[in-house]
Coordinates of C-alpha atoms in Angstrom, one line a residue:
Chain A
M23 CA 7.8 -49.0 -71.7
S24 CA 6.6 -46.5 -74.2
P25 CA 3.2 -46.7 -75.7
T26 CA 2.8 -48.2 -79.2
P27 CA 1.6 -45.7 -81.7
R28 CA -1.8 -47.0 -82.7
D29 CA -2.2 -44.9 -85.8
D30 CA 0.3 -47.3 -87.3
A31 CA -2.4 -49.9 -87.3
A32 CA -4.8 -48.0 -89.5
P33 CA -5.3 -49.4 -92.9
A34 CA -3.9 -47.4 -95.7
A35 CA -4.7 -46.9 -99.3
G36 CA -4.6 -50.2 -101.1
D37 CA -5.5 -52.1 -98.0
A38 CA -9.0 -53.2 -97.2
A39 CA -10.6 -51.2 -94.4
A40 CA -10.2 -53.0 -91.1
P41 CA -13.1 -53.6 -88.9
R42 CA -12.1 -52.2 -85.5
A43 CA -14.5 -53.9 -83.2
R44 CA -13.4 -57.4 -82.1
P45 CA -16.2 -59.8 -81.6
P46 CA -16.5 -61.6 -78.3
A47 CA -15.6 -65.3 -78.0
G48 CA -18.1 -67.5 -79.6
T49 CA -19.9 -64.8 -81.6
A50 CA -20.9 -66.1 -85.0
R51 CA -19.7 -64.0 -87.9
P52 CA -21.5 -63.5 -91.1
A53 CA -19.9 -65.4 -94.0
A54 CA -18.3 -63.1 -96.6
R55 CA -16.8 -63.8 -100.0
P56 CA -13.9 -66.2 -99.8
K57 CA -10.4 -65.0 -100.5
L58 CA -7.3 -66.7 -101.9
G59 CA -5.2 -68.3 -99.2
G60 CA -1.5 -68.2 -98.8
T61 CA -1.3 -65.7 -101.6
F62 CA -1.3 -61.9 -101.8
L63 CA -4.6 -60.6 -100.6
S64 CA -6.5 -57.5 -99.8
G65 CA -4.5 -54.9 -101.6
A66 CA -1.2 -56.5 -100.8
K67 CA -0.5 -57.0 -104.5
S68 CA -0.5 -53.2 -104.9
R69 CA 2.1 -53.0 -102.1
L70 CA 4.3 -55.5 -103.8
L71 CA 6.3 -55.1 -107.0
P72 CA 6.7 -58.0 -109.4
A73 CA 9.6 -60.2 -108.1
S74 CA 11.7 -59.2 -111.2
V75 CA 12.0 -55.6 -110.1
P76 CA 13.6 -55.8 -106.7
F77 CA 15.6 -58.9 -107.7
R78 CA 17.0 -57.0 -110.7
F79 CA 18.3 -54.4 -108.4
F80 CA 19.8 -57.0 -106.0
G81 CA 21.3 -58.9 -108.9
A82 CA 22.9 -55.7 -110.2
A83 CA 24.2 -54.9 -106.8
I84 CA 25.8 -58.3 -106.5
A85 CA 27.3 -58.0 -110.0
F86 CA 28.7 -54.5 -109.2
H87 CA 30.2 -56.0 -106.0
V88 CA 32.2 -58.5 -108.2
L89 CA 33.3 -55.7 -110.4
A90 CA 34.3 -53.5 -107.5
W91 CA 36.8 -56.1 -106.2
A92 CA 37.9 -56.8 -109.8
A93 CA 38.5 -53.0 -110.3
L94 CA 40.6 -52.9 -107.1
L95 CA 42.6 -56.0 -108.2
G96 CA 43.1 -54.5 -111.7
G97 CA 44.0 -51.1 -110.4
A98 CA 46.1 -52.2 -107.4
A99 CA 49.3 -50.8 -108.9
G100 CA 47.8 -47.3 -108.6
W101 CA 46.7 -47.8 -105.0
P102 CA 49.8 -46.3 -103.2
D103 CA 49.7 -43.1 -105.3
W104 CA 46.0 -42.7 -105.4
R105 CA 44.8 -39.4 -104.0
H106 CA 41.0 -39.4 -104.6
G107 CA 41.3 -38.6 -108.3
P108 CA 40.0 -40.6 -111.3
G109 CA 41.5 -44.1 -111.8
W110 CA 40.6 -47.7 -111.0
P111 CA 40.6 -47.2 -107.2
L112 CA 38.0 -44.5 -107.5
A113 CA 36.0 -46.7 -109.9
A114 CA 36.2 -49.6 -107.4
L115 CA 34.9 -47.2 -104.7
H116 CA 32.0 -46.1 -106.7
L117 CA 31.1 -49.6 -107.9
A118 CA 30.9 -50.5 -104.2
T119 CA 28.9 -47.4 -103.2
L120 CA 26.6 -46.5 -106.1
G121 CA 26.7 -50.0 -107.5
T122 CA 26.4 -52.3 -104.6
L123 CA 25.2 -50.3 -101.6
L124 CA 22.8 -47.8 -103.2
C125 CA 21.5 -50.3 -105.8
S126 CA 20.6 -52.6 -102.9
A127 CA 19.0 -49.7 -101.0
I128 CA 16.9 -48.8 -104.0
G129 CA 15.7 -52.5 -104.4
A130 CA 15.0 -52.8 -100.6
S131 CA 13.2 -49.5 -100.4
L132 CA 11.0 -50.2 -103.4
Q133 CA 10.1 -53.7 -102.1
L134 CA 9.9 -53.3 -98.4
L135 CA 8.7 -49.7 -97.6
P136 CA 5.3 -50.0 -99.4
V137 CA 4.6 -53.2 -97.4
A138 CA 5.9 -51.7 -94.1
T139 CA 4.1 -48.4 -94.5
R140 CA 0.9 -50.1 -95.9
Q141 CA 0.9 -48.1 -99.1
P142 CA 0.6 -49.0 -102.7
V143 CA 3.7 -48.8 -104.9
R144 CA 3.2 -45.5 -106.6
S145 CA 4.3 -46.5 -110.1
H146 CA 5.3 -50.1 -111.0
R147 CA 6.4 -48.8 -114.4
L148 CA 8.7 -46.1 -113.0
A149 CA 10.2 -48.5 -110.4
G150 CA 10.9 -51.0 -113.2
A151 CA 12.3 -48.4 -115.6
L152 CA 14.6 -47.0 -112.9
W153 CA 16.8 -50.0 -113.2
W154 CA 17.3 -49.5 -116.9
V155 CA 18.6 -45.9 -116.3
Y156 CA 20.5 -46.3 -113.0
V157 CA 22.5 -49.5 -113.7
P158 CA 23.9 -48.5 -117.1
G159 CA 24.6 -45.0 -115.6
V160 CA 26.6 -46.5 -112.8
A161 CA 28.5 -48.7 -115.2
L162 CA 29.3 -45.8 -117.5
L163 CA 30.4 -43.6 -114.6
A164 CA 32.7 -46.3 -113.2
L165 CA 34.2 -47.1 -116.6
G166 CA 34.8 -43.3 -117.1
M167 CA 36.5 -43.1 -113.7
G168 CA 38.6 -46.2 -114.4
L169 CA 39.7 -45.1 -117.9
V170 CA 40.0 -41.5 -116.8
E171 CA 37.5 -40.3 -119.5
P172 CA 36.0 -37.1 -118.1
R173 CA 33.2 -37.0 -120.7
W174 CA 32.1 -40.6 -119.9
M175 CA 32.2 -39.6 -116.2
A176 CA 30.1 -36.6 -116.9
A177 CA 27.5 -38.5 -118.9
G178 CA 27.4 -41.4 -116.4
A179 CA 27.0 -38.9 -113.5
A180 CA 24.2 -37.1 -115.2
V181 CA 22.3 -40.3 -115.8
V182 CA 22.9 -41.6 -112.3
I183 CA 21.8 -38.2 -110.8
A184 CA 18.6 -38.3 -112.9
A185 CA 17.8 -41.8 -111.9
L186 CA 18.4 -41.0 -108.2
A187 CA 16.1 -38.0 -108.5
A188 CA 13.3 -40.3 -109.8
W189 CA 14.0 -42.7 -107.0
A190 CA 13.9 -39.8 -104.5
V191 CA 10.5 -38.8 -105.7
L192 CA 9.2 -42.4 -105.2
L193 CA 10.8 -42.6 -101.8
G194 CA 9.5 -39.2 -100.8
L195 CA 6.0 -40.0 -101.8
N196 CA 6.1 -43.2 -99.7
L197 CA 7.5 -41.3 -96.7
A198 CA 5.0 -38.5 -97.0
G199 CA 2.1 -41.1 -97.0
A200 CA 3.6 -43.2 -94.2
R201 CA 1.5 -43.6 -91.0
G202 CA 3.3 -44.4 -87.8
M203 CA 6.9 -45.4 -87.8
P204 CA 8.2 -41.9 -87.1
G205 CA 11.7 -43.1 -86.5
I206 CA 12.0 -44.8 -89.8
V207 CA 10.4 -41.9 -91.6
L208 CA 12.9 -39.4 -90.0
H209 CA 15.8 -41.5 -91.2
G210 CA 14.2 -41.7 -94.7
W211 CA 13.8 -37.9 -94.9
G212 CA 17.4 -37.4 -93.6
A213 CA 18.7 -39.8 -96.3
L214 CA 16.7 -37.9 -99.0
A215 CA 18.1 -34.5 -97.9
A216 CA 21.6 -36.1 -97.9
L217 CA 20.9 -37.5 -101.4
F218 CA 20.3 -34.0 -102.6
A219 CA 23.7 -33.0 -101.2
V220 CA 25.3 -36.1 -102.9
G221 CA 23.9 -35.0 -106.2
V222 CA 25.1 -31.4 -105.9
S223 CA 28.6 -32.4 -104.7
A224 CA 28.9 -35.1 -107.3
A225 CA 28.0 -32.6 -110.1
A226 CA 30.6 -30.2 -108.7
L227 CA 33.3 -32.8 -108.6
V228 CA 32.6 -34.0 -112.1
S229 CA 32.5 -30.4 -113.3
T230 CA 36.0 -29.9 -111.9
W231 CA 37.2 -32.9 -113.8
V232 CA 35.8 -31.7 -117.1
G233 CA 37.3 -28.2 -116.5
L234 CA 34.3 -26.3 -115.3
P235 CA 34.7 -25.9 -111.6
W236 CA 32.0 -24.1 -109.7
I237 CA 32.6 -25.1 -106.1
D238 CA 35.9 -25.5 -104.3
H239 CA 37.0 -29.1 -105.1
E240 CA 38.1 -30.0 -101.6
A241 CA 34.9 -28.6 -100.1
A242 CA 32.8 -30.6 -102.6
R243 CA 34.7 -33.7 -101.8
G244 CA 34.2 -33.2 -98.0
L245 CA 30.5 -32.7 -98.5
H246 CA 30.3 -35.7 -100.9
L247 CA 32.0 -38.0 -98.4
A248 CA 29.8 -37.0 -95.5
A249 CA 26.5 -36.9 -97.5
T250 CA 27.1 -40.2 -99.3
A251 CA 28.6 -42.6 -96.7
F252 CA 27.0 -41.2 -93.6
G253 CA 24.0 -39.3 -94.9
T254 CA 22.3 -41.3 -97.6
M255 CA 23.7 -44.8 -97.1
G256 CA 24.3 -44.6 -93.3
L257 CA 20.8 -43.2 -92.6
L258 CA 19.2 -45.8 -94.8
A259 CA 21.2 -48.5 -93.1
F260 CA 20.0 -47.3 -89.7
G261 CA 16.4 -46.7 -90.8
L262 CA 15.9 -50.0 -92.7
A263 CA 17.5 -51.9 -89.7
Y264 CA 14.5 -50.8 -87.6
I265 CA 12.3 -52.7 -90.0
L266 CA 14.5 -55.6 -90.9
V267 CA 16.2 -56.6 -87.6
P268 CA 13.0 -57.0 -85.6
M269 CA 11.5 -58.9 -88.6
F270 CA 14.5 -61.3 -88.7
A271 CA 14.7 -61.7 -85.0
L272 CA 10.9 -61.8 -84.6
A273 CA 11.1 -59.1 -82.0
G274 CA 9.1 -56.1 -80.9
V275 CA 9.4 -52.7 -82.5
P276 CA 12.4 -50.7 -81.1
D277 CA 11.3 -47.7 -79.0
E278 CA 10.2 -44.9 -81.3
R279 CA 11.5 -42.1 -79.2
Q280 CA 15.0 -43.6 -79.1
Q281 CA 14.8 -44.2 -82.9
L282 CA 14.0 -40.5 -83.3
A283 CA 16.8 -39.5 -80.9
S284 CA 19.3 -41.7 -82.8
G285 CA 18.1 -40.4 -86.2
A286 CA 18.3 -36.8 -85.1
A287 CA 21.8 -37.2 -83.7
A288 CA 22.9 -38.9 -86.9
I289 CA 21.4 -36.2 -89.1
A290 CA 23.1 -33.5 -86.9
A291 CA 26.4 -35.4 -87.3
V292 CA 26.1 -35.4 -91.1
A293 CA 25.1 -31.7 -91.2
C294 CA 28.1 -30.7 -89.0
A295 CA 30.5 -32.8 -91.2
G296 CA 29.0 -31.3 -94.3
F297 CA 29.3 -27.7 -93.1
A298 CA 32.8 -28.3 -91.9
A299 CA 33.9 -28.9 -95.5
F300 CA 32.9 -25.3 -96.4
V301 CA 34.5 -23.5 -93.4
P302 CA 38.0 -22.0 -94.0
E303 CA 40.6 -24.3 -92.5
D304 CA 42.6 -21.4 -90.9
S305 CA 40.0 -21.0 -88.1
I306 CA 39.0 -23.3 -85.2
A307 CA 35.5 -23.7 -86.6
P308 CA 36.2 -26.7 -88.9
M309 CA 37.8 -28.7 -86.1
A310 CA 35.0 -27.8 -83.7
L311 CA 32.4 -28.8 -86.3
R312 CA 34.1 -32.1 -87.0
L313 CA 34.4 -32.9 -83.3
A314 CA 30.7 -32.1 -82.9
A315 CA 29.9 -34.4 -85.8
L316 CA 31.9 -37.2 -84.3
A317 CA 30.3 -36.7 -80.9
A318 CA 26.8 -36.7 -82.4
G319 CA 27.7 -39.7 -84.6
A320 CA 28.9 -41.6 -81.6
G321 CA 25.7 -40.8 -79.7
A322 CA 23.6 -41.9 -82.7
L323 CA 25.5 -45.2 -83.0
A324 CA 25.3 -45.9 -79.2
L325 CA 21.5 -45.4 -79.2
H326 CA 21.1 -47.4 -82.4
L327 CA 23.2 -50.3 -81.1
R328 CA 21.2 -50.3 -77.8
L329 CA 18.0 -50.7 -79.8
M330 CA 19.4 -53.3 -82.2
L331 CA 21.1 -55.4 -79.5
R332 CA 17.9 -55.4 -77.5
A333 CA 15.8 -56.4 -80.5
L334 CA 18.2 -59.3 -81.2
A335 CA 18.3 -60.4 -77.5
S336 CA 14.5 -60.2 -77.0
G337 CA 13.3 -61.8 -80.3
M338 CA 11.9 -65.3 -80.7
R339 CA 14.8 -66.1 -82.9
K340 CA 17.9 -65.8 -80.8
D341 CA 20.7 -66.3 -83.3
L342 CA 20.6 -65.1 -86.9
G343 CA 23.9 -66.9 -87.6
R344 CA 26.4 -65.6 -90.1
A345 CA 24.1 -62.7 -91.0
Q346 CA 24.2 -61.5 -87.4
R347 CA 28.0 -61.8 -87.3
L348 CA 28.2 -59.6 -90.4
M349 CA 25.8 -57.1 -89.0
Q350 CA 27.8 -57.0 -85.8
I351 CA 31.0 -56.6 -87.7
G352 CA 29.3 -53.7 -89.6
W353 CA 28.4 -51.9 -86.4
G354 CA 32.0 -52.5 -85.1
G355 CA 33.3 -51.0 -88.4
L356 CA 31.3 -47.8 -87.9
A357 CA 32.7 -47.5 -84.4
L358 CA 36.2 -48.0 -85.8
A359 CA 35.6 -45.5 -88.5
L360 CA 34.5 -42.8 -86.0
A361 CA 37.7 -43.6 -83.9
I362 CA 39.9 -43.2 -87.0
A363 CA 38.1 -40.0 -87.9
L364 CA 38.8 -38.6 -84.5
A365 CA 42.5 -39.5 -84.9
I366 CA 42.6 -37.6 -88.2
V367 CA 40.8 -34.6 -86.7
L368 CA 43.4 -34.6 -83.9
G369 CA 46.3 -34.7 -86.4
A370 CA 47.0 -38.2 -87.5
P371 CA 48.4 -38.5 -91.1
A372 CA 45.4 -37.9 -93.3
D373 CA 46.7 -39.8 -96.3
R374 CA 47.2 -43.1 -94.7
F375 CA 44.5 -42.9 -92.1
G376 CA 42.1 -41.5 -94.6
R377 CA 42.4 -44.6 -96.7
L378 CA 42.0 -46.7 -93.6
F379 CA 38.9 -44.7 -92.7
G380 CA 37.5 -45.4 -96.1
V381 CA 38.0 -49.2 -95.6
A382 CA 36.3 -49.0 -92.2
V383 CA 33.3 -47.0 -93.5
I384 CA 32.6 -48.7 -96.9
G385 CA 34.1 -52.1 -96.3
A386 CA 33.8 -52.9 -92.7
W387 CA 30.6 -51.0 -91.9
L388 CA 28.4 -50.7 -94.9
L389 CA 29.3 -53.7 -97.0
S390 CA 29.4 -56.1 -94.0
F391 CA 26.0 -54.8 -92.8
L392 CA 24.6 -55.0 -96.3
F393 CA 25.7 -58.6 -96.9
G394 CA 24.5 -59.6 -93.5
I395 CA 21.1 -58.3 -94.5
L396 CA 21.1 -59.6 -98.0
Q397 CA 21.8 -63.2 -97.1
R398 CA 18.7 -63.2 -95.0
I399 CA 16.3 -61.0 -96.9
L400 CA 16.9 -62.5 -100.4
P401 CA 15.7 -66.0 -99.5
F402 CA 12.9 -64.4 -97.5
L403 CA 11.7 -62.3 -100.4
A404 CA 12.1 -65.2 -102.8
S405 CA 9.9 -67.3 -100.5
M406 CA 7.4 -64.5 -100.2
H407 CA 7.1 -64.2 -103.9
A408 CA 7.0 -68.0 -104.3
A409 CA 4.0 -68.0 -102.0
Q410 CA 1.9 -66.6 -104.8
G411 CA -0.5 -69.4 -105.7
Q412 CA 0.9 -71.9 -103.2
K413 CA -0.6 -73.1 -100.0
R414 CA 2.8 -73.7 -98.6
P415 CA 5.7 -71.8 -100.2
P416 CA 9.3 -73.1 -100.2
T417 CA 11.0 -72.2 -97.0
P418 CA 13.8 -69.5 -97.1
S419 CA 16.2 -72.2 -95.9
A420 CA 15.2 -74.5 -98.8
L421 CA 16.0 -71.7 -101.2
T422 CA 19.4 -71.0 -99.6
L423 CA 22.7 -72.5 -100.7
E424 CA 24.8 -72.2 -97.5
R425 CA 28.3 -73.1 -98.7
P426 CA 29.0 -70.0 -100.9
L427 CA 27.7 -67.8 -98.0
A428 CA 30.3 -69.4 -95.7
W429 CA 33.0 -68.8 -98.4
H430 CA 31.9 -65.2 -98.9
F431 CA 32.0 -64.6 -95.1
H432 CA 35.6 -65.7 -94.7
A433 CA 36.7 -64.0 -98.0
H434 CA 35.0 -60.8 -97.1
L435 CA 36.8 -60.6 -93.7
G436 CA 40.1 -61.6 -95.2
A437 CA 39.8 -59.0 -98.0
L438 CA 39.0 -56.3 -95.5
A439 CA 42.0 -57.2 -93.3
L440 CA 44.3 -57.2 -96.2
L441 CA 42.9 -53.9 -97.5
A442 CA 43.4 -52.3 -94.0
V443 CA 47.0 -53.4 -93.9
A444 CA 47.5 -52.2 -97.5
A445 CA 46.1 -48.8 -96.5
L446 CA 48.6 -48.5 -93.7
A447 CA 51.5 -49.9 -95.6
D448 CA 50.8 -48.2 -98.9
S449 CA 51.3 -51.6 -100.5
A450 CA 50.2 -52.3 -104.0
W451 CA 50.6 -56.0 -103.8
L452 CA 48.6 -56.2 -100.5
A453 CA 45.8 -54.2 -102.2
A454 CA 46.0 -56.7 -105.1
A455 CA 45.7 -59.6 -102.7
A456 CA 42.8 -57.9 -101.0
G457 CA 41.2 -57.5 -104.5
A458 CA 41.7 -61.2 -105.3
V459 CA 40.3 -62.4 -102.0
G460 CA 37.4 -60.0 -102.2
L461 CA 36.7 -61.0 -105.7
A462 CA 36.5 -64.7 -104.7
G463 CA 34.1 -63.8 -101.9
A464 CA 32.0 -61.7 -104.3
L465 CA 31.8 -64.5 -106.8
A466 CA 30.7 -66.9 -104.1
F467 CA 27.9 -64.5 -103.1
G468 CA 27.0 -64.3 -106.8
W469 CA 26.8 -68.1 -106.9
F470 CA 24.4 -68.1 -103.9
F471 CA 22.2 -65.5 -105.7
V472 CA 22.1 -67.5 -109.0
V473 CA 21.1 -70.7 -107.2
L474 CA 18.4 -68.7 -105.3
M475 CA 16.9 -67.4 -108.5
Q476 CA 17.0 -70.8 -110.1
R477 CA 15.2 -72.3 -107.1
L478 CA 12.6 -69.5 -107.1
R479 CA 11.9 -70.1 -110.8
Q480 CA 11.5 -73.8 -110.2
S481 CA 9.1 -73.2 -107.4
Q482 CA 7.1 -70.8 -109.5
K483 CA 7.0 -73.2 -112.4
G484 CA 5.8 -76.0 -110.0
A485 CA 3.1 -73.7 -108.6
A486 CA 2.0 -72.8 -112.2
R487 CA 1.7 -76.5 -113.1
T488 CA -0.4 -77.3 -110.0
Chain B
M230 CA -7.4 -72.2 -72.8
R231 CA -4.0 -73.3 -74.0
A232 CA -3.9 -70.3 -76.3
R233 CA -4.7 -68.0 -73.5
T234 CA -1.9 -69.5 -71.3
V235 CA 0.6 -69.1 -74.2
L236 CA -0.3 -65.5 -74.7
R237 CA -0.2 -64.8 -70.9
E238 CA 3.3 -66.1 -70.8
Q239 CA 4.2 -63.9 -73.7
A240 CA 2.7 -60.9 -71.9
R241 CA 4.8 -61.7 -68.8
R242 CA 7.9 -61.8 -70.9
A243 CA 7.0 -58.6 -72.6
G244 CA 6.6 -56.9 -69.3
A245 CA 10.1 -57.9 -68.3
E246 CA 11.6 -56.2 -71.3
S247 CA 13.4 -53.0 -70.8
A248 CA 12.1 -49.6 -72.0
V249 CA 14.0 -49.9 -75.3
M250 CA 11.3 -51.9 -76.9
N251 CA 7.7 -51.0 -77.8
T252 CA 5.8 -54.1 -76.8
P253 CA 2.1 -54.0 -77.5
P254 CA -0.4 -56.0 -75.5
P255 CA -0.8 -59.6 -76.7
A256 CA -3.4 -60.3 -79.4
R257 CA -6.8 -61.5 -78.3
T258 CA -7.3 -65.2 -78.6
W259 CA -10.2 -67.5 -78.0
D260 CA -11.2 -71.1 -78.7
E261 CA -14.1 -72.1 -80.9
A262 CA -15.2 -75.4 -82.4
D263 CA -13.2 -74.8 -85.6
G264 CA -9.9 -74.0 -83.7
T265 CA -8.0 -71.5 -81.7
H266 CA -8.6 -67.9 -83.0
I267 CA -6.2 -65.1 -82.8
D268 CA -7.1 -61.5 -83.7
V269 CA -4.0 -59.5 -84.7
R270 CA -5.8 -56.5 -86.2
G271 CA -4.5 -53.2 -85.0
L272 CA -1.0 -54.5 -84.0
P273 CA 2.0 -52.8 -85.5
A274 CA 4.4 -54.8 -87.7
P275 CA 6.0 -57.2 -87.0
Q276 CA 3.9 -58.0 -84.0
P277 CA 1.1 -59.8 -85.9
M278 CA 3.7 -62.2 -87.3
V279 CA 5.5 -62.6 -83.9
Q280 CA 2.3 -63.3 -82.1
I281 CA 1.0 -65.8 -84.6
L282 CA 4.3 -67.6 -84.7
T283 CA 4.5 -67.7 -80.9
L284 CA 1.0 -69.2 -80.8
V285 CA 1.6 -71.9 -83.5
Q286 CA 4.9 -72.9 -82.2
R287 CA 3.4 -73.7 -78.8
L288 CA 0.3 -75.4 -79.9
P289 CA 0.2 -79.2 -80.8
R290 CA 0.7 -79.9 -84.4
S291 CA -2.9 -81.2 -84.6
A292 CA -4.2 -77.8 -83.7
V293 CA -6.0 -75.4 -86.1
V294 CA -5.4 -71.7 -85.8
I295 CA -7.8 -69.1 -87.3
V296 CA -6.1 -65.7 -87.8
H297 CA -8.1 -62.5 -88.1
H298 CA -6.0 -60.0 -89.9
E299 CA -6.6 -56.6 -91.6
R300 CA -4.3 -57.2 -94.6
D301 CA -2.6 -60.1 -96.4
P302 CA 0.4 -60.9 -94.1
V303 CA 2.9 -61.3 -96.9
W304 CA 5.9 -61.4 -94.5
L305 CA 4.2 -64.2 -92.5
Y306 CA 4.2 -66.9 -95.2
P307 CA 7.9 -67.6 -95.4
E308 CA 8.2 -67.7 -91.6
L309 CA 5.1 -70.0 -91.4
A310 CA 6.6 -72.3 -93.9
Q311 CA 9.9 -72.3 -92.0
A312 CA 8.0 -73.3 -88.9
G313 CA 6.2 -76.2 -90.7
W314 CA 2.8 -74.6 -91.0
Q315 CA 0.7 -73.6 -94.0
A316 CA -2.1 -71.1 -94.5
E317 CA -5.3 -71.1 -96.5
A318 CA -8.0 -68.4 -96.7
V319 CA -11.4 -68.9 -95.3
P320 CA -14.4 -66.6 -95.6
G321 CA -14.2 -63.6 -93.3
D322 CA -15.9 -60.4 -92.5
E323 CA -15.9 -57.6 -95.0
G324 CA -12.4 -56.0 -95.1
E325 CA -10.9 -58.8 -93.0
V326 CA -8.4 -61.4 -94.2
R327 CA -9.1 -64.6 -92.3
L328 CA -6.6 -67.4 -92.5
R329 CA -6.8 -71.0 -91.4
L330 CA -3.4 -72.4 -90.3
T331 CA -2.6 -76.0 -90.0
A332 CA 0.7 -77.9 -89.7
S333 CA 2.1 -79.1 -92.9
D334 CA 2.0 -82.9 -93.6
D335 CA 5.6 -83.0 -94.7
A336 CA 7.0 -80.9 -91.8
P337 CA 9.4 -82.5 -89.3

């Protein structure tokens, strides 16, 4: 058993200083000023944003999820001929990645990291303003992609990159001030480095579409894929899981050294995949780099899974229900994606298998994992915010409407299955069916979120009255 | 006494865990006239929450638990409510957050 890093326990800025000596049993303590109970105390307020800030990001992510499936449904006719260029399939992809995945990651990082790292939120105003820049930027970019309007794409991309740069500063300041949690911090720095590559490669791709190419388009696309899916979003998914899964399962902290090893392997995998995009294809180097990336990625996943499964098995809460099934499907999706990538590297048809790879990475891994997390964290955060001013806050389960979550679960899996078959069969009508089923699931999840917000508001009103 | 037995059990379980988890030593507990005290200061998250919940779930519902914490445990309140307990602040040392936990009247 590895030792627990004790520096993690030190109080940070915004927290009250902690007395280190523990009094012996029966020792009388001097009375001090009373504090509010069941509410945010001792600097915690500075570590928490107003509920409206994170929930706006989560709400936007859920709305973009609806729009992503709608864009796939609306653009399904173009699915068989789509070769990564502008159009509704590309818009659907970015509504899922930038809109759903990254918007949720921003909300989660703004809300959870300051609490976990015991630091104040650096700027409530900047965190709040970020939404007003990022969300319209993503909407404009997706609309530009769907309607094939290069200028709209360029404008949307510029706004999104600027918003992500501001978020990167907030995240970087938080990581720089974090005490302890070296595994999570490593994943965070890796995600930030990848985010820089995402911005550069996105700018290069958009420049090509507006007629001003400055990096080879295919190289930029290869870097963009590796840095976005596996770098920024993948590393954030791995890193945040080390906070969230033990918290949900009420388990111990996964071993820090193995977190670091998994994170280092994942970062190496992303770096190898990114470099491979810039190496001439007529040598053996790209294949060697891609195989190295896959080996490192598989190693990272194996270590991560070992830690996660152990946390789930050893926690006080043995079964997280549907959320756990979705997280497990997510991890399976990543394993499947690595296997498909290996097949492509070894010569499988890149068009068909490439699309299947995209379904496995974005749909099966990242979206499944995200919605597993969201359906637990949203009621939890709502209850946490409702605790303000209440002796006993509403329970997370009292805030949760279960039925739409069940509908979402089945629709999500059905849509992914249909989309996988559509990818292999090059079928427009199967892609449309996937879009319709996915849209139904996304609307069901939206219903769950709306009811959650209504119940939170009722609880806060009740607390204000008493 | 009961609290110590509970935490000893937890320590035994922790010892049996494999090397893939960081399991810190159990929090110090002691009994006083006003209830069972637990001091979770210095434990890494989410151990304070885990150890408090372990304690309250194994004590009778008539018990009173006094928590000694170094910060407001914002993540604890939803879990506590879910377990049928409630928290109120009581005076504590300078820089300490001290909470008094009791079972909720309307809990099952």
